[in-house]
Short mmCIF file of C-alpha atoms and ligand atoms in Angstrom, two decimals:
data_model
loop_
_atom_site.label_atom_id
_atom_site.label_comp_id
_atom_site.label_asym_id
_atom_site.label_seq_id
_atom_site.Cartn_x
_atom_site.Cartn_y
_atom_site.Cartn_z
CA UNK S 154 -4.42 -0.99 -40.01
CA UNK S 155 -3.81 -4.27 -41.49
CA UNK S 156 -4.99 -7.91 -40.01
CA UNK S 157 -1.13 -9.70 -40.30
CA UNK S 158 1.14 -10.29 -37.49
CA UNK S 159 2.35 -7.23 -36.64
CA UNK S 160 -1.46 -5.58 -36.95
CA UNK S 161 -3.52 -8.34 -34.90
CA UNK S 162 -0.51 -8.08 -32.02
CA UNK S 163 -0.93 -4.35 -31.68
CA UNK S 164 -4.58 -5.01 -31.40
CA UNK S 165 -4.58 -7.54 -28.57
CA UNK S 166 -1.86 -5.01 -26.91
CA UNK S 167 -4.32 -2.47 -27.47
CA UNK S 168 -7.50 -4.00 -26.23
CA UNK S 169 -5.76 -5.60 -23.51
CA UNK S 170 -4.95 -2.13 -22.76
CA UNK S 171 -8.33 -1.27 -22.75
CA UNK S 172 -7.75 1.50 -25.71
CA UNK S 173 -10.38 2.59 -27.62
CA UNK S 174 -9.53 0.35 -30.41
CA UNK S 175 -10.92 -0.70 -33.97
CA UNK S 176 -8.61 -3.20 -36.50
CA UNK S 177 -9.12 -2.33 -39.85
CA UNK S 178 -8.65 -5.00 -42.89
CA UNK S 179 -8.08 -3.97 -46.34
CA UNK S 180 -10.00 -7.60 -47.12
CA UNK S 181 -11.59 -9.65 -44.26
CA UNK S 182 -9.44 -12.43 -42.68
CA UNK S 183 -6.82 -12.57 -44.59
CA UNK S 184 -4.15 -13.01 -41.73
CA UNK S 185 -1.87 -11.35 -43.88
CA UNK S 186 1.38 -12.68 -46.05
CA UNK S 187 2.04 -15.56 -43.62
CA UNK S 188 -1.64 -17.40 -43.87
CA UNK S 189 -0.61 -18.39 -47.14
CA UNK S 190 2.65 -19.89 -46.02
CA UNK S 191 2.01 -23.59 -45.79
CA UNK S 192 4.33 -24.58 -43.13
CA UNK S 193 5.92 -21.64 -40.12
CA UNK S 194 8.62 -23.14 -38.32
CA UNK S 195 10.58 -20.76 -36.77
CA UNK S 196 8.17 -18.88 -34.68
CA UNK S 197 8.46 -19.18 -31.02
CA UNK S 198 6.42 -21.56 -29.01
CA UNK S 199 5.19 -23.80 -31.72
CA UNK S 200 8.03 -27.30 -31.23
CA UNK S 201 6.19 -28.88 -34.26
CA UNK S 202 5.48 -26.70 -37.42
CA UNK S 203 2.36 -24.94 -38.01
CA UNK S 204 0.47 -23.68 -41.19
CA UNK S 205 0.48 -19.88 -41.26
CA UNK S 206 -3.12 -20.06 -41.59
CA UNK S 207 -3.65 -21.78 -38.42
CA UNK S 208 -1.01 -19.67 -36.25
CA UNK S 209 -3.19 -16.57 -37.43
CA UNK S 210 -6.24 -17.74 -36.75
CA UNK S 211 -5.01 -18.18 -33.42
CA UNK S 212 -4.01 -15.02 -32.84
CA UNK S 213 -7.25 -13.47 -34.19
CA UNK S 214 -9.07 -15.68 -31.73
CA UNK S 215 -6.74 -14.02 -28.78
CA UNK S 216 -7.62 -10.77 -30.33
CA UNK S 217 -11.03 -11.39 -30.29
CA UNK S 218 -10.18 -12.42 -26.39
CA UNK S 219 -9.60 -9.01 -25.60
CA UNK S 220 -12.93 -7.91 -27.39
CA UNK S 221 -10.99 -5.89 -30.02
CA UNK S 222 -12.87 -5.18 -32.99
CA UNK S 223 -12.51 -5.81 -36.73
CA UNK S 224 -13.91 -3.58 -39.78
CA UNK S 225 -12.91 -4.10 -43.16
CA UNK S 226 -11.93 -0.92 -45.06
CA UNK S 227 -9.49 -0.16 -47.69
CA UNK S 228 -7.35 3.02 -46.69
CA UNK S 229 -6.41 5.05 -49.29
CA UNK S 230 -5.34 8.25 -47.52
CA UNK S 231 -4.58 9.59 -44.10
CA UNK S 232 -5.11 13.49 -43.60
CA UNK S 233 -3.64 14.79 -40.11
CA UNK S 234 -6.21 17.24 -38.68
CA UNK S 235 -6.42 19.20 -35.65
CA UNK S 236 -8.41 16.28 -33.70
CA UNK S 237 -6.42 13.30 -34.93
CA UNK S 238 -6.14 11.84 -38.26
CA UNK S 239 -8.62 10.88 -41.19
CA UNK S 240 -8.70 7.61 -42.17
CA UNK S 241 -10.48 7.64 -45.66
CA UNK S 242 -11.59 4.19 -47.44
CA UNK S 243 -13.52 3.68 -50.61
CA UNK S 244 -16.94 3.33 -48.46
CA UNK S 245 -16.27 4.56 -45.09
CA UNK S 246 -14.22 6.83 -42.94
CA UNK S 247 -12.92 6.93 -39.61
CA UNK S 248 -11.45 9.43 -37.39
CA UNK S 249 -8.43 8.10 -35.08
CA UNK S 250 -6.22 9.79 -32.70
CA UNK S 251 -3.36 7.44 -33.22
CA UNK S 252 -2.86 4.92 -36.12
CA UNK S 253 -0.85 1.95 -36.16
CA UNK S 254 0.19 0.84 -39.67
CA UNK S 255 0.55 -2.61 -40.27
CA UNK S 256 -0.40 -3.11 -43.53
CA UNK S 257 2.23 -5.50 -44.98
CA UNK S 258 3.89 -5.93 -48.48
CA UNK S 259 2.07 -7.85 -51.67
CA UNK S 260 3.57 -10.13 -54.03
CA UNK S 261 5.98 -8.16 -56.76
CA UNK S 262 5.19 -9.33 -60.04
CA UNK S 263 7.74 -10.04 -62.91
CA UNK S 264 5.63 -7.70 -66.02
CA UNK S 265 6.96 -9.85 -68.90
CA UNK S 266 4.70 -10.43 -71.73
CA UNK S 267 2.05 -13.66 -71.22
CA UNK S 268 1.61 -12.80 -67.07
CA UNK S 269 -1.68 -10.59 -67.70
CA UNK S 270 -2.73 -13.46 -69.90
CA UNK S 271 -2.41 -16.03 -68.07
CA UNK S 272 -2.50 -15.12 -64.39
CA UNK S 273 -4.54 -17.26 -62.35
CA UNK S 274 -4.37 -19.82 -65.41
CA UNK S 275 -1.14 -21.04 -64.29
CA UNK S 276 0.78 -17.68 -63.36
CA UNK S 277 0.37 -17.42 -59.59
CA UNK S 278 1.97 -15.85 -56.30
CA UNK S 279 0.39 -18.55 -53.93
CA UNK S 280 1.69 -21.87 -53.74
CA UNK S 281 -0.12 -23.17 -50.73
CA UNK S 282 -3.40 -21.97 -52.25
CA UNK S 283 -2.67 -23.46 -55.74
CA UNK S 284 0.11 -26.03 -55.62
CA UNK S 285 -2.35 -28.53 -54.72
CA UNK S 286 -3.80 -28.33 -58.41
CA UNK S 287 -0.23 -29.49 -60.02
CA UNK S 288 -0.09 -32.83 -58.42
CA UNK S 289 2.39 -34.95 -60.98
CA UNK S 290 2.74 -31.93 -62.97
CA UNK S 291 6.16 -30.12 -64.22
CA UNK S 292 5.77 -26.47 -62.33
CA UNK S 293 8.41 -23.69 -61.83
CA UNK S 294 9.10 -20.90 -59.28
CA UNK S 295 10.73 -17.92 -59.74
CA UNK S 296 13.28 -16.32 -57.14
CA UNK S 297 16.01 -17.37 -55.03
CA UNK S 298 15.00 -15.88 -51.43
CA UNK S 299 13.52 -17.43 -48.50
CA UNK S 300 9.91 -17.32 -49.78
CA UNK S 301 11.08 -19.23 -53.62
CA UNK S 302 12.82 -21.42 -52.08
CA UNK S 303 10.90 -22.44 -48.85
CA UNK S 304 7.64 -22.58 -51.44
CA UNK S 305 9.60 -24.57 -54.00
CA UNK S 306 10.15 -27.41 -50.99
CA UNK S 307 6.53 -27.79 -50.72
CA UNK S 308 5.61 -27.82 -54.19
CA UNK S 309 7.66 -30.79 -54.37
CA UNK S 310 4.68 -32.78 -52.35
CA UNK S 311 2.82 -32.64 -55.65
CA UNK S 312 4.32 -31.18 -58.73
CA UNK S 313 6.59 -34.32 -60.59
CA UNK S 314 9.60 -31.60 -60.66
CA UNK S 315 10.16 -28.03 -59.91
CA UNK S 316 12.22 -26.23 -61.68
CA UNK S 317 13.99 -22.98 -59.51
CA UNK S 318 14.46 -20.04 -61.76
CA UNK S 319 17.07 -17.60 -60.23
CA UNK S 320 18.49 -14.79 -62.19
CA UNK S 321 22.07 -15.56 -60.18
CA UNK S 322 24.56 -18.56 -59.24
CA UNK S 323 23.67 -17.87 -55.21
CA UNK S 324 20.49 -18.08 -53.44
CA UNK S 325 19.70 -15.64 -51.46
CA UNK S 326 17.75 -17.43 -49.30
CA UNK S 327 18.56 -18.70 -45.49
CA UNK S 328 20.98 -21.24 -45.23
CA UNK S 329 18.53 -23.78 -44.02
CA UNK S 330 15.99 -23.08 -46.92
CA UNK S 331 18.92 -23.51 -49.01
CA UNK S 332 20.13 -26.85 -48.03
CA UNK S 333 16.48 -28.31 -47.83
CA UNK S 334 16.36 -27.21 -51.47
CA UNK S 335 19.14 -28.40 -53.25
CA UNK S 336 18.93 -31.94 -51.30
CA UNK S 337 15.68 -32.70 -53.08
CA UNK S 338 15.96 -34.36 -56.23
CA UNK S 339 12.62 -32.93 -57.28
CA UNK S 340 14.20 -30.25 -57.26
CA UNK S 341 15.81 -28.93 -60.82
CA UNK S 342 17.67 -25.40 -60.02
CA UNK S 343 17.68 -23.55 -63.41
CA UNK S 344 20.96 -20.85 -62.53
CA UNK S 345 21.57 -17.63 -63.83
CA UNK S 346 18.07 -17.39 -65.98
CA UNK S 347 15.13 -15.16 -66.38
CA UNK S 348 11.53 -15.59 -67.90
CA UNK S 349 11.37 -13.40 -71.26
CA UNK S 350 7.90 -14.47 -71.45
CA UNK S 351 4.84 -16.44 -70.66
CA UNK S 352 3.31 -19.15 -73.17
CA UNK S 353 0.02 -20.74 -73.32
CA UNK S 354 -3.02 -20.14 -75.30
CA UNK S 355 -6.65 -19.23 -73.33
CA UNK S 356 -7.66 -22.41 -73.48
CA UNK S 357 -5.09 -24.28 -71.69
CA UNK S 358 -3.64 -21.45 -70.11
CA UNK S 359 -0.14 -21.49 -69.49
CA UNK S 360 1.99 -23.92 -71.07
CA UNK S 361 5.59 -23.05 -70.66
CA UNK S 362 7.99 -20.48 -70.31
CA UNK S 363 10.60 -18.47 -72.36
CA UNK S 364 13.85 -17.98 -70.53
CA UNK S 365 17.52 -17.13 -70.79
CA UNK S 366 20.26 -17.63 -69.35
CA UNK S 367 21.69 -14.21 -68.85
CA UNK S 368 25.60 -15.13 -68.73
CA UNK S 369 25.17 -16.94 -72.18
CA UNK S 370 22.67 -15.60 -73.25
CA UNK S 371 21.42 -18.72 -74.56
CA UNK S 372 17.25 -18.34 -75.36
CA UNK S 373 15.10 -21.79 -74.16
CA UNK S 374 11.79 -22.94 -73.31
CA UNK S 375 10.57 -24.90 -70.42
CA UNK S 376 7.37 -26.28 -70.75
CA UNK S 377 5.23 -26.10 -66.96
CA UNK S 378 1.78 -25.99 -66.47
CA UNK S 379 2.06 -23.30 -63.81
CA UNK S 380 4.74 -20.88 -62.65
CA UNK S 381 5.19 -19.65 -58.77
CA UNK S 382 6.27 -16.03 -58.54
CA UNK S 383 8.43 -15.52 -55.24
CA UNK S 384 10.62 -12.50 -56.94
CA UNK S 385 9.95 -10.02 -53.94
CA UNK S 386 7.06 -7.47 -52.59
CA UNK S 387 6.19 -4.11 -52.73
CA UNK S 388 5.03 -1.82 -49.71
CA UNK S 389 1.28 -1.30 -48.77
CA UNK S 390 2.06 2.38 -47.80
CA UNK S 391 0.51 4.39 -50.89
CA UNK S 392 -1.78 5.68 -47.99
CA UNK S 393 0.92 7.14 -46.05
CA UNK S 394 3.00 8.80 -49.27
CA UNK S 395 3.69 12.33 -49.03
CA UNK S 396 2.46 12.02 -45.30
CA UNK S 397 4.95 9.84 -43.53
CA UNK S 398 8.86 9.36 -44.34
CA UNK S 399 9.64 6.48 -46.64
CA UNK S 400 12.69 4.91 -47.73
CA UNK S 401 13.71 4.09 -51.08
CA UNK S 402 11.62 1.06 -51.43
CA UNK S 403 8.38 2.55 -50.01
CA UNK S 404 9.00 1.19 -46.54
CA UNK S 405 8.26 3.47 -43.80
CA UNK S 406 10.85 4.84 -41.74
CA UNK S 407 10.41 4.27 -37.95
CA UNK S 408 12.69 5.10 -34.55
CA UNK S 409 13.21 2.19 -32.13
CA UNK S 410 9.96 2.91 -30.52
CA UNK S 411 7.61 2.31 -34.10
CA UNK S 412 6.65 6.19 -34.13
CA UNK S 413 7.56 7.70 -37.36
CA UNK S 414 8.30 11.23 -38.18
CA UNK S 415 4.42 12.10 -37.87
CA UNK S 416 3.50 11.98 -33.92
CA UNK S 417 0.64 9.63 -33.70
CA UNK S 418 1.29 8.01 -36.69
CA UNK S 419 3.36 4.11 -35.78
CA UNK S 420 4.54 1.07 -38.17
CA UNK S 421 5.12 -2.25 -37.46
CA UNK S 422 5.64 -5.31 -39.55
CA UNK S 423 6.95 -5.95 -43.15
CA UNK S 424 5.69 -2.57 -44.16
CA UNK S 425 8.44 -1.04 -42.07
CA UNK S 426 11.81 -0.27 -43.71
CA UNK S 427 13.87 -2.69 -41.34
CA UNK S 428 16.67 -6.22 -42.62
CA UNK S 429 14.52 -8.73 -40.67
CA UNK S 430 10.68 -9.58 -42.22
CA UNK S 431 9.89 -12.89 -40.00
CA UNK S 432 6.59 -13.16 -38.02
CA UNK S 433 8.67 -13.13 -34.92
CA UNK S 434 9.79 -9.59 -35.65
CA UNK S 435 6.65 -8.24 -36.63
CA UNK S 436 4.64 -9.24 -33.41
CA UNK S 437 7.33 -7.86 -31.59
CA UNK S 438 6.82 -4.53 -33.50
CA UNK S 439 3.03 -4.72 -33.32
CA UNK S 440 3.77 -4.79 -29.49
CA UNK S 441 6.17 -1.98 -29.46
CA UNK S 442 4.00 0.15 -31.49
CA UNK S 443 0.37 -0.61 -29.34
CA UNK S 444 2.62 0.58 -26.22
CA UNK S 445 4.06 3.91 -27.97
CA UNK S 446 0.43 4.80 -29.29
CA UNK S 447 -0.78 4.13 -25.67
CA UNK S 448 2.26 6.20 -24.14
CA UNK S 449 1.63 8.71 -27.06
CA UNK S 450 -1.88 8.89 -26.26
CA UNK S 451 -1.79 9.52 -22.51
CA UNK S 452 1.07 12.28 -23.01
CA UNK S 453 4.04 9.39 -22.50
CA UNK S 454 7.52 10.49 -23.83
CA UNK S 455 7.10 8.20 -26.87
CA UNK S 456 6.00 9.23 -30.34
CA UNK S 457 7.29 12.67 -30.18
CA UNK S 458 8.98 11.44 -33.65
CA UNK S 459 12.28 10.15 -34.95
P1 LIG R 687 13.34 -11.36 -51.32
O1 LIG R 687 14.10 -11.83 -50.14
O2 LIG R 687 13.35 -9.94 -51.71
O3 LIG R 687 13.81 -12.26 -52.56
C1 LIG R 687 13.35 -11.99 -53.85
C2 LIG R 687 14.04 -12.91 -54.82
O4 LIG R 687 13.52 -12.66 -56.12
C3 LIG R 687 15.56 -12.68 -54.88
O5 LIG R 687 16.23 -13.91 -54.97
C4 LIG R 687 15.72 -11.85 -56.14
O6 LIG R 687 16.94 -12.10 -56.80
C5 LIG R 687 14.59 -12.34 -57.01
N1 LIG R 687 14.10 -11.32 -57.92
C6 LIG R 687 13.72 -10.05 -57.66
N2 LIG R 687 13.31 -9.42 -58.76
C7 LIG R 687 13.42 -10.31 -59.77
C8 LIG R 687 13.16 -10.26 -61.15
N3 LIG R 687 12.67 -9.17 -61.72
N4 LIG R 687 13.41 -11.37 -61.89
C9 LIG R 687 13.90 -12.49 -61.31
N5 LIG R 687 14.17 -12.60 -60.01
C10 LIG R 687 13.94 -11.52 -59.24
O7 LIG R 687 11.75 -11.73 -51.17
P2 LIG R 687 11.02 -12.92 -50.40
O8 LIG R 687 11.71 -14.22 -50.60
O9 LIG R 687 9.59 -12.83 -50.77
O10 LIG R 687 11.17 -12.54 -48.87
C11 LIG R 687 10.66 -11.28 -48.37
C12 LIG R 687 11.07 -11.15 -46.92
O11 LIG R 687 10.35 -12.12 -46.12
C13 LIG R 687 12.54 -11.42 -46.70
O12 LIG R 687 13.01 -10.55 -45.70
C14 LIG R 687 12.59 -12.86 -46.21
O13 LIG R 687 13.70 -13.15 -45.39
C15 LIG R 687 11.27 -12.98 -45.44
N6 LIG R 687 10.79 -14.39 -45.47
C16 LIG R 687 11.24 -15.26 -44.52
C17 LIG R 687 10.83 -16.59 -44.56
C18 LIG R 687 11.29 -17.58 -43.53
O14 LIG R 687 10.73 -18.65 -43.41
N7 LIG R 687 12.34 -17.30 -42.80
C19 LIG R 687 9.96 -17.04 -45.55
C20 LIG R 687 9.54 -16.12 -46.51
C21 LIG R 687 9.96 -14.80 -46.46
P3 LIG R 687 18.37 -11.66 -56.18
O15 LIG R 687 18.67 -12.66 -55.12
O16 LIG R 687 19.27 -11.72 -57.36
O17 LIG R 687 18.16 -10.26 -55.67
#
């Protein structure tokens, strides 16, 4: 389950291992967090940067190599029976020995007053998809980890300044990130302040921001015609709840081998509860897990559980 990194890896492990295989996409090909990540430059094998977009669409092509096959189907619950597992989505089910799940993290959202109103009308979670609409325009992103402050970089390519929200004096994000960041003097870093609220009116959408700085205090308002959320994700594992052990955060909790504490059942990717969330860890997962499933399948020592 789930058509990112870690998923589409376990699938070309598992067709290549000529397993009786099916990839199932919440939403057709997606490619997962990384497609929408404008510019991958640490993954293995790739001397000049590539688009996420592009480095998933290759591996969906290599996928499709090894004949695996694609459905798309929302899982909302997984009931262990006596034959396998259940697989239940809103219009069709499916009946699995094994499952792999890959299904990723979304976008957290920051639930002040204004971001129902205005999302999509200048309140957004995808910079490569709408950055492009804010060329010479004041825009703001909010978040001081890798993905705020890698997206805030290429915003600068359009936006006339970007202002970095981050609720702290210290990024959080790579060293690297960091120093591309704060060398570019498009770059405005706003420290120690939050967004109270959204502003804008429904016909122009957004318009600015309320913020504060939360050391003074001090109440302001920036005016930007669209704000970039990077402030974190939450787990895709509401299917696995109750089923499969989680962590505090919703991540599932997986041995060495990807097998959880439910034989059969494997994670792999961002949805795992694990330090490292890069695309280089995740197709080595989706590996891992596509050989456990095999070895659990054909009565192998793995997936007996952590
Ligand atoms: P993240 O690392 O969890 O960072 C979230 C940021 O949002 C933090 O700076 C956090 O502040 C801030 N934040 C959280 N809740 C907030 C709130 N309510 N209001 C204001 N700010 C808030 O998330 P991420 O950047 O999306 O990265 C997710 C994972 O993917 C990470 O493991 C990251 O390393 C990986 N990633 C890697 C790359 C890469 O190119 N290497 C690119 C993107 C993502 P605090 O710092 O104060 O907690």
């Amino acid at each position: 389950m789930g058509g990112g990194p870690a998923g589409l890896t376990a699938g070309i492990y598992a067709a290549r291992g000529r397993l009786d295989v099916i990839l199932l996409e919440a939403k057709p090909l997606t490619g997962g967090q990384i497609a929408t990540t404008d510019i991958v430059e640490n993954y293995p094998g790739f001397p000049e940067p590539v688009s996420g977009a592009e480095l998933m669409d290759r591996m969906r092509k290599q996928a499709e190599r090894f004949g695996l096959p694609f459905a798309t189907a929302d899982i909302t619950k997984i009931t262990p029976r006596d034959d396998g597992f259940l697989l239940e989505g809103a219009r069709t089910s499916y009946l699995a020995r094994a499952v792999i799940v890959a299904t990723g993290t979304e976008p957290r959202r920051l639930g002040v007053p204004g971001e129902k109103e205005f999302w999509g009308m200048g309140v957004t979670t995808c910079a490569t998809c709408d950055g492009p609409l804010y060329r010479d325009k004041p825009v703001a992103v909010v978040g001081g980890g890798d993905s705020a402050v890698k997206e805030a970089v290429y915003l600068t390519n359009f936006a006339s300044v970007v202002y970095l929200l981050h609720r702290r004096d210290r990024l959080r994000a790579e060293t690297v990130i960091q120093e591309q960041a704060l060398a570019n003097d498009k770059i405005d870093v706003r420290w120690d302040t939050v967004v109270t609220a959204m502003l804008g009116d429904a016909e122009s959408g957004l318009t600015g921001l309320a913020l504060q700085n939360v050391k003074t205090e001090e109440a302001s308002e920036l005016a930007v015609d669209c704000v970039f959320l990077y402030v974190g994700v939450l787990a895709n594992t509401d299917m696995v709840e109750g089923l499969v052990a989680l962590d505090d955060a919703g991540l599932i909790i997986t041995d060495n081998d990807m097998a959880t504490n439910v034989p059969g059942i494997f994670a792999a990717g961002d949805c795992r509860s694990k330090t490292l969330k890069q695309v280089a860890t995740a197709v080595g997962e989706g590996a891992a897990a596509a050989f456990s499933a095999q070895e659990y399948l054909t009565g192998g020592p793995y997936g007996a559980g952590c």
